mmCIF file of C-alpha atoms and ligand atoms in Angstrom:
data_model
loop_
_atom_site.group_PDB
_atom_site.id
_atom_site.type_symbol
_atom_site.label_atom_id
_atom_site.label_comp_id
_atom_site.label_asym_id
_atom_site.label_seq_id
_atom_site.Cartn_x
_atom_site.Cartn_y
_atom_site.Cartn_z
ATOM 1 C CA UNK A 1409 169.830 86.739 202.060
ATOM 2 C CA UNK A 1410 169.603 83.908 199.528
ATOM 3 C CA UNK A 1411 170.199 84.862 195.913
ATOM 4 C CA UNK A 1412 167.071 85.050 193.735
ATOM 5 C CA UNK A 1413 166.640 81.929 191.581
ATOM 6 C CA UNK A 1414 167.865 82.379 188.035
ATOM 7 C CA UNK A 1415 165.106 82.294 185.442
ATOM 8 C CA UNK A 1416 165.614 79.595 182.829
ATOM 9 C CA UNK A 1417 164.915 80.096 179.143
ATOM 10 C CA UNK A 1418 164.830 77.046 176.913
ATOM 11 C CA UNK A 1419 166.034 77.290 173.328
ATOM 12 C CA UNK A 1420 165.298 74.897 170.470
ATOM 13 C CA UNK A 1421 167.662 73.637 167.767
ATOM 14 C CA UNK A 1422 165.524 75.364 165.131
ATOM 15 C CA UNK A 1423 165.711 78.723 166.903
ATOM 16 C CA UNK A 1424 169.491 78.437 167.135
ATOM 17 C CA UNK A 1425 169.731 77.413 163.479
ATOM 18 C CA UNK A 1426 167.648 80.414 162.418
ATOM 19 C CA UNK A 1427 169.600 82.868 164.583
ATOM 20 C CA UNK A 1428 172.785 81.668 162.889
ATOM 21 C CA UNK A 1429 171.172 81.834 159.428
ATOM 22 C CA UNK A 1430 170.146 85.449 160.050
ATOM 23 C CA UNK A 1431 173.551 86.503 161.404
ATOM 24 C CA UNK A 1432 175.719 84.872 158.744
ATOM 25 C CA UNK A 1433 175.181 87.228 155.744
ATOM 26 C CA UNK A 1434 176.490 90.186 157.772
ATOM 27 C CA UNK A 1435 179.501 88.171 158.939
ATOM 28 C CA UNK A 1436 180.167 86.936 155.399
ATOM 29 C CA UNK A 1437 180.010 90.508 154.088
ATOM 30 C CA UNK A 1438 181.886 92.303 156.852
ATOM 31 C CA UNK A 1439 184.475 89.692 157.807
ATOM 32 C CA UNK A 1440 184.405 86.646 155.497
ATOM 33 C CA UNK A 1441 186.324 84.366 157.874
ATOM 34 C CA UNK A 1442 188.741 81.809 156.527
ATOM 35 C CA UNK A 1443 188.850 79.806 159.739
ATOM 36 C CA UNK A 1444 186.300 79.060 162.456
ATOM 37 C CA UNK A 1445 187.497 78.289 165.982
ATOM 38 C CA UNK A 1446 184.749 76.688 168.044
ATOM 39 C CA UNK A 1447 184.938 76.911 171.811
ATOM 40 C CA UNK A 1448 183.792 73.664 173.438
ATOM 41 C CA UNK A 1449 180.129 73.131 172.693
ATOM 42 C CA UNK A 1450 180.272 76.098 170.321
ATOM 43 C CA UNK A 1451 181.133 73.360 167.851
ATOM 44 C CA UNK A 1452 177.479 72.874 167.028
ATOM 45 C CA UNK A 1453 176.806 76.569 166.165
ATOM 46 C CA UNK A 1454 180.101 76.698 164.238
ATOM 47 C CA UNK A 1455 179.071 73.696 162.165
ATOM 48 C CA UNK A 1456 175.733 75.305 161.313
ATOM 49 C CA UNK A 1457 177.394 78.616 160.464
ATOM 50 C CA UNK A 1458 179.812 76.801 158.131
ATOM 51 C CA UNK A 1459 176.820 75.631 156.086
ATOM 52 C CA UNK A 1460 175.611 79.216 155.559
ATOM 53 C CA UNK A 1461 179.100 80.650 154.994
ATOM 54 C CA UNK A 1462 179.816 78.049 152.312
ATOM 55 C CA UNK A 1463 176.615 79.079 150.614
ATOM 56 C CA UNK A 1464 177.424 82.804 150.760
ATOM 57 C CA UNK A 1465 181.177 82.865 150.064
ATOM 58 C CA UNK A 1466 183.752 81.249 147.779
ATOM 59 C CA UNK A 1467 185.361 79.444 150.682
ATOM 60 C CA UNK A 1468 183.987 75.934 150.130
ATOM 61 C CA UNK A 1469 186.729 74.266 152.165
ATOM 62 C CA UNK A 1470 186.214 76.373 155.306
ATOM 63 C CA UNK A 1471 187.561 74.432 158.280
ATOM 64 C CA UNK A 1472 186.609 74.396 161.946
ATOM 65 C CA UNK A 1473 189.180 73.994 164.689
ATOM 66 C CA UNK A 1474 188.083 73.304 168.249
ATOM 67 C CA UNK A 1475 189.391 74.530 171.574
ATOM 68 C CA UNK A 1476 188.052 73.391 174.944
ATOM 69 C CA UNK A 1477 187.592 75.897 177.757
ATOM 70 C CA UNK A 1478 185.734 75.344 180.993
ATOM 71 C CA UNK A 1479 184.454 77.892 183.492
ATOM 72 C CA UNK A 1480 181.588 76.076 185.203
ATOM 73 C CA UNK A 1481 182.062 72.420 184.334
ATOM 74 C CA UNK A 1482 184.612 70.515 186.410
ATOM 75 C CA UNK A 1483 187.618 69.476 184.345
ATOM 76 C CA UNK A 1484 190.412 67.092 185.416
ATOM 77 C CA UNK A 1485 192.783 68.784 187.875
ATOM 78 C CA UNK A 1486 190.425 71.706 188.591
ATOM 79 C CA UNK A 1487 190.049 72.805 192.224
ATOM 80 C CA UNK A 1488 186.682 73.707 193.835
ATOM 81 C CA UNK A 1489 187.745 77.378 193.856
ATOM 82 C CA UNK A 1490 188.484 77.355 190.144
ATOM 83 C CA UNK A 1491 184.991 76.171 189.150
ATOM 84 C CA UNK A 1492 182.944 79.244 188.206
ATOM 85 C CA UNK A 1493 185.874 81.616 188.760
ATOM 86 C CA UNK A 1494 188.675 80.690 186.442
ATOM 87 C CA UNK A 1495 188.689 79.617 182.832
ATOM 88 C CA UNK A 1496 190.622 76.378 182.394
ATOM 89 C CA UNK A 1497 191.912 74.945 179.111
ATOM 90 C CA UNK A 1498 190.737 71.405 178.427
ATOM 91 C CA UNK A 1499 191.825 71.264 174.791
ATOM 92 C CA UNK A 1500 193.936 73.507 172.570
ATOM 93 C CA UNK A 1501 195.031 73.754 168.953
ATOM 94 C CA UNK A 1502 198.260 72.028 168.052
ATOM 95 C CA UNK A 1503 200.550 74.467 166.238
ATOM 96 C CA UNK A 1504 197.987 77.180 167.015
ATOM 97 C CA UNK A 1505 200.189 80.073 165.870
ATOM 98 C CA UNK A 1506 200.862 78.491 162.458
ATOM 99 C CA UNK A 1507 197.145 77.775 161.955
ATOM 100 C CA UNK A 1508 196.074 81.314 162.889
ATOM 101 C CA UNK A 1509 198.710 83.591 161.444
ATOM 102 C CA UNK A 1510 197.579 85.531 158.360
ATOM 103 C CA UNK A 1511 193.961 84.371 158.791
ATOM 104 C CA UNK A 1512 190.645 86.028 159.499
ATOM 105 C CA UNK A 1513 189.522 83.896 162.405
ATOM 106 C CA UNK A 1514 185.972 83.781 163.707
ATOM 107 C CA UNK A 1515 185.769 82.415 167.273
ATOM 108 C CA UNK A 1516 182.354 80.822 167.837
ATOM 109 C CA UNK A 1517 180.660 80.047 171.128
ATOM 110 C CA UNK A 1518 177.066 79.480 172.117
ATOM 111 C CA UNK A 1519 176.796 82.179 174.790
ATOM 112 C CA UNK A 1520 178.559 85.288 176.101
ATOM 113 C CA UNK A 1521 177.664 85.460 179.780
ATOM 114 C CA UNK A 1522 180.337 87.075 181.985
ATOM 115 C CA UNK A 1523 182.649 87.261 178.904
ATOM 116 C CA UNK A 1524 185.473 85.601 180.874
ATOM 117 C CA UNK A 1525 185.682 82.683 178.437
ATOM 118 C CA UNK A 1526 185.770 84.806 175.274
ATOM 119 C CA UNK A 1527 188.289 87.193 176.783
ATOM 120 C CA UNK A 1528 190.525 84.291 177.834
ATOM 121 C CA UNK A 1529 190.186 82.599 174.441
ATOM 122 C CA UNK A 1530 191.156 85.725 172.515
ATOM 123 C CA UNK A 1531 194.102 86.595 174.724
ATOM 124 C CA UNK A 1532 195.464 83.031 174.561
ATOM 125 C CA UNK A 1533 195.022 82.785 170.783
ATOM 126 C CA UNK A 1534 196.758 86.165 170.440
ATOM 127 C CA UNK A 1535 199.721 84.850 172.505
ATOM 128 C CA UNK A 1536 200.098 81.964 170.056
ATOM 129 C CA UNK A 1537 199.902 84.375 167.115
ATOM 130 C CA UNK A 1538 202.541 86.636 168.706
ATOM 131 C CA UNK A 1539 204.838 83.666 169.382
ATOM 132 C CA UNK A 1540 204.561 82.572 165.741
ATOM 133 C CA UNK A 1541 205.163 86.111 164.456
ATOM 134 C CA UNK A 1542 208.305 86.329 166.600
ATOM 135 C CA UNK A 1543 209.802 83.532 164.473
ATOM 136 C CA UNK A 1544 209.359 85.528 161.230
ATOM 137 C CA UNK A 1545 211.426 88.343 159.751
ATOM 138 C CA UNK A 1546 210.290 91.850 160.835
ATOM 139 C CA UNK A 1547 208.876 92.574 157.351
ATOM 140 C CA UNK A 1548 206.949 89.314 157.122
ATOM 141 C CA UNK A 1549 205.735 89.641 160.729
ATOM 142 C CA UNK A 1550 204.393 93.151 160.091
ATOM 143 C CA UNK A 1551 202.532 91.994 156.970
ATOM 144 C CA UNK A 1552 201.088 88.915 158.680
ATOM 145 C CA UNK A 1553 200.152 90.847 161.806
ATOM 146 C CA UNK A 1554 198.082 93.232 159.702
ATOM 147 C CA UNK A 1555 196.357 90.301 157.982
ATOM 148 C CA UNK A 1556 195.598 88.301 161.141
ATOM 149 C CA UNK A 1557 192.233 89.183 162.641
ATOM 150 C CA UNK A 1558 190.288 87.648 165.505
ATOM 151 C CA UNK A 1559 186.539 88.151 165.740
ATOM 152 C CA UNK A 1560 183.635 86.650 167.663
ATOM 153 C CA UNK A 1561 180.229 85.179 166.999
ATOM 154 C CA UNK A 1562 177.962 83.968 169.794
ATOM 155 C CA UNK A 1563 174.445 82.638 169.363
ATOM 156 C CA UNK A 1564 173.341 84.464 172.521
ATOM 157 C CA UNK A 1565 174.723 87.461 174.333
ATOM 158 C CA UNK A 1566 173.415 88.337 177.777
ATOM 159 C CA UNK A 1567 172.783 92.000 178.405
ATOM 160 C CA UNK A 1568 174.587 92.287 181.749
ATOM 161 C CA UNK A 1569 177.763 93.805 183.177
ATOM 162 C CA UNK A 1570 180.727 91.858 181.803
ATOM 163 C CA UNK A 1571 183.561 90.717 184.071
ATOM 164 C CA UNK A 1572 186.191 90.671 181.336
ATOM 165 C CA UNK A 1573 186.904 92.744 178.239
ATOM 166 C CA UNK A 1574 187.726 91.956 174.644
ATOM 167 C CA UNK A 1575 190.575 93.729 172.835
ATOM 168 C CA UNK A 1576 189.294 97.086 171.608
ATOM 169 C CA UNK A 1577 187.832 96.950 168.125
ATOM 170 C CA UNK A 1578 187.270 93.168 168.083
ATOM 171 C CA UNK A 1579 184.498 92.512 165.539
ATOM 172 C CA UNK A 1580 181.628 90.924 167.465
ATOM 173 C CA UNK A 1581 178.272 89.507 166.385
ATOM 174 C CA UNK A 1582 175.533 87.936 168.472
ATOM 175 C CA UNK A 1583 172.556 86.041 167.051
ATOM 176 C CA UNK A 1584 170.372 87.479 169.791
ATOM 177 C CA UNK A 1585 170.824 89.538 172.946
ATOM 178 C CA UNK A 1586 168.702 88.508 175.894
ATOM 179 C CA UNK A 1587 168.479 89.532 179.535
ATOM 180 C CA UNK A 1588 170.285 87.767 182.346
ATOM 181 C CA UNK A 1589 168.531 84.417 181.946
ATOM 182 C CA UNK A 1590 170.004 80.925 182.217
ATOM 183 C CA UNK A 1591 169.698 79.406 178.765
ATOM 184 C CA UNK A 1592 168.912 75.711 178.520
ATOM 185 C CA UNK A 1593 170.356 74.406 175.256
ATOM 186 C CA UNK A 1594 168.893 71.464 173.330
ATOM 187 C CA UNK A 1595 172.192 69.535 173.314
ATOM 188 C CA UNK A 1596 172.117 69.434 177.128
ATOM 189 C CA UNK A 1597 168.761 67.597 177.169
ATOM 190 C CA UNK A 1598 167.854 63.947 177.195
ATOM 191 C CA UNK A 1599 164.160 64.394 176.299
ATOM 192 C CA UNK A 1600 164.256 66.669 173.243
ATOM 193 C CA UNK A 1601 160.487 66.571 172.585
ATOM 194 C CA UNK A 1602 159.718 67.831 176.091
ATOM 195 C CA UNK A 1603 162.432 70.444 175.735
ATOM 196 C CA UNK A 1604 161.014 71.678 172.422
ATOM 197 C CA UNK A 1605 157.538 72.058 173.913
ATOM 198 C CA UNK A 1606 158.934 74.011 176.846
ATOM 199 C CA UNK A 1607 161.076 76.122 174.488
ATOM 200 C CA UNK A 1608 157.995 77.062 172.445
ATOM 201 C CA UNK A 1609 156.184 78.113 175.650
ATOM 202 C CA UNK A 1610 159.191 80.139 176.855
ATOM 203 C CA UNK A 1611 159.407 81.925 173.497
ATOM 204 C CA UNK A 1612 155.726 82.782 173.574
ATOM 205 C CA UNK A 1613 156.000 84.096 177.144
ATOM 206 C CA UNK A 1614 159.005 86.259 176.211
ATOM 207 C CA UNK A 1615 157.083 87.892 173.381
ATOM 208 C CA UNK A 1616 154.103 88.748 175.617
HETATM 209 P P1 5GP B 3001 181.210 83.270 180.353
HETATM 210 O O1 5GP B 3001 180.674 83.579 181.717
HETATM 211 O O2 5GP B 3001 182.674 83.019 180.399
HETATM 212 O O3 5GP B 3001 180.791 84.279 179.325
HETATM 213 O O4 5GP B 3001 180.535 81.893 179.920
HETATM 214 C C1 5GP B 3001 181.231 80.708 180.166
HETATM 215 C C2 5GP B 3001 180.535 79.477 179.762
HETATM 216 O O5 5GP B 3001 179.502 79.232 180.700
HETATM 217 C C3 5GP B 3001 179.848 79.443 178.410
HETATM 218 O O6 5GP B 3001 180.691 79.122 177.339
HETATM 219 C C4 5GP B 3001 178.847 78.319 178.668
HETATM 220 O O7 5GP B 3001 179.468 77.059 178.536
HETATM 221 C C5 5GP B 3001 178.464 78.545 180.124
HETATM 222 N N1 5GP B 3001 177.255 79.351 180.229
HETATM 223 C C6 5GP B 3001 177.148 80.665 180.537
HETATM 224 N N2 5GP B 3001 175.869 81.062 180.546
HETATM 225 C C7 5GP B 3001 175.147 79.966 180.204
HETATM 226 C C8 5GP B 3001 173.736 79.736 180.045
HETATM 227 O O8 5GP B 3001 172.889 80.619 180.184
HETATM 228 N N3 5GP B 3001 173.376 78.485 179.728
HETATM 229 C C9 5GP B 3001 174.269 77.466 179.553
HETATM 230 N N4 5GP B 3001 173.800 76.276 179.247
HETATM 231 N N5 5GP B 3001 175.603 77.640 179.693
HETATM 232 C C10 5GP B 3001 176.029 78.876 180.015
#
C-alpha cells in the first residue's frame, strides 16, 4: 500500500519572526544564553532570536556559530542509504570545545521532526566539550562542566513519536508545536508573494 501523501503547511517569514519574538522572553529569563549555535538553515531563526535577546539581556555582543548537518539533503560523499537515515556533518565549529566550554549554549534549528538531527548535534557538541575538559585540571574541569549547558530552541516541533532522544533534562523550547505536517519554509521558495498568500490560507484553514 502506498504511503498517504504528507500534508504541507506553508509558513511565512512574519509568522516565524513572531513565534521567535514570543518565545525569547522565556528563554532570556530561564536560560540567558551566551552563545547561539545555529544548525544549517537554523541560521535565520538564530539571527532573529539574537535581535530579541539583545533587547532583553545585557549580552549585546551575543555571537552565533554555525554547524551544518544534513539528514535529507544530499551532501558530498553521502550514499543513497544515508539520505533520510543518517545525519551527516557538512560543517563544524573549529575549536568547538574551546568555544563551548563554560558557556550556556542555545542550539537553534527551524524544526524538530524525528529529532535525529538535534540528538546528533547535542551528542557531538558534548563530545567536543568532554575532549576540551579532559585537557584541564580536575578542579577546573569540574567547575567548567557545571557551568557548561546545552539547550535547544526550534521554531516548530512536530507532535509525533521521536526516533532519537535528547540528554535528560536538556532545556527545550519550541515556538509552536504542530501535527505531523511537512512545513514549507519561506527561504525555500522562489516566489515569496505566492508563498505568503498560500501561507495565509493554510493558517486560516488550521484555525477552522
Ligand atoms: P529531524 O528529522 O532530524 O528532526 O529533522 C531533520 C531536518 O529535516 C531538519 O533540520 C530540516 O532540515 C528537515 N525537515 C524536517 N521536517 C521538515 C519540514 O517539515 N519541512 C522542512 N522544510 N524541512 C524539514
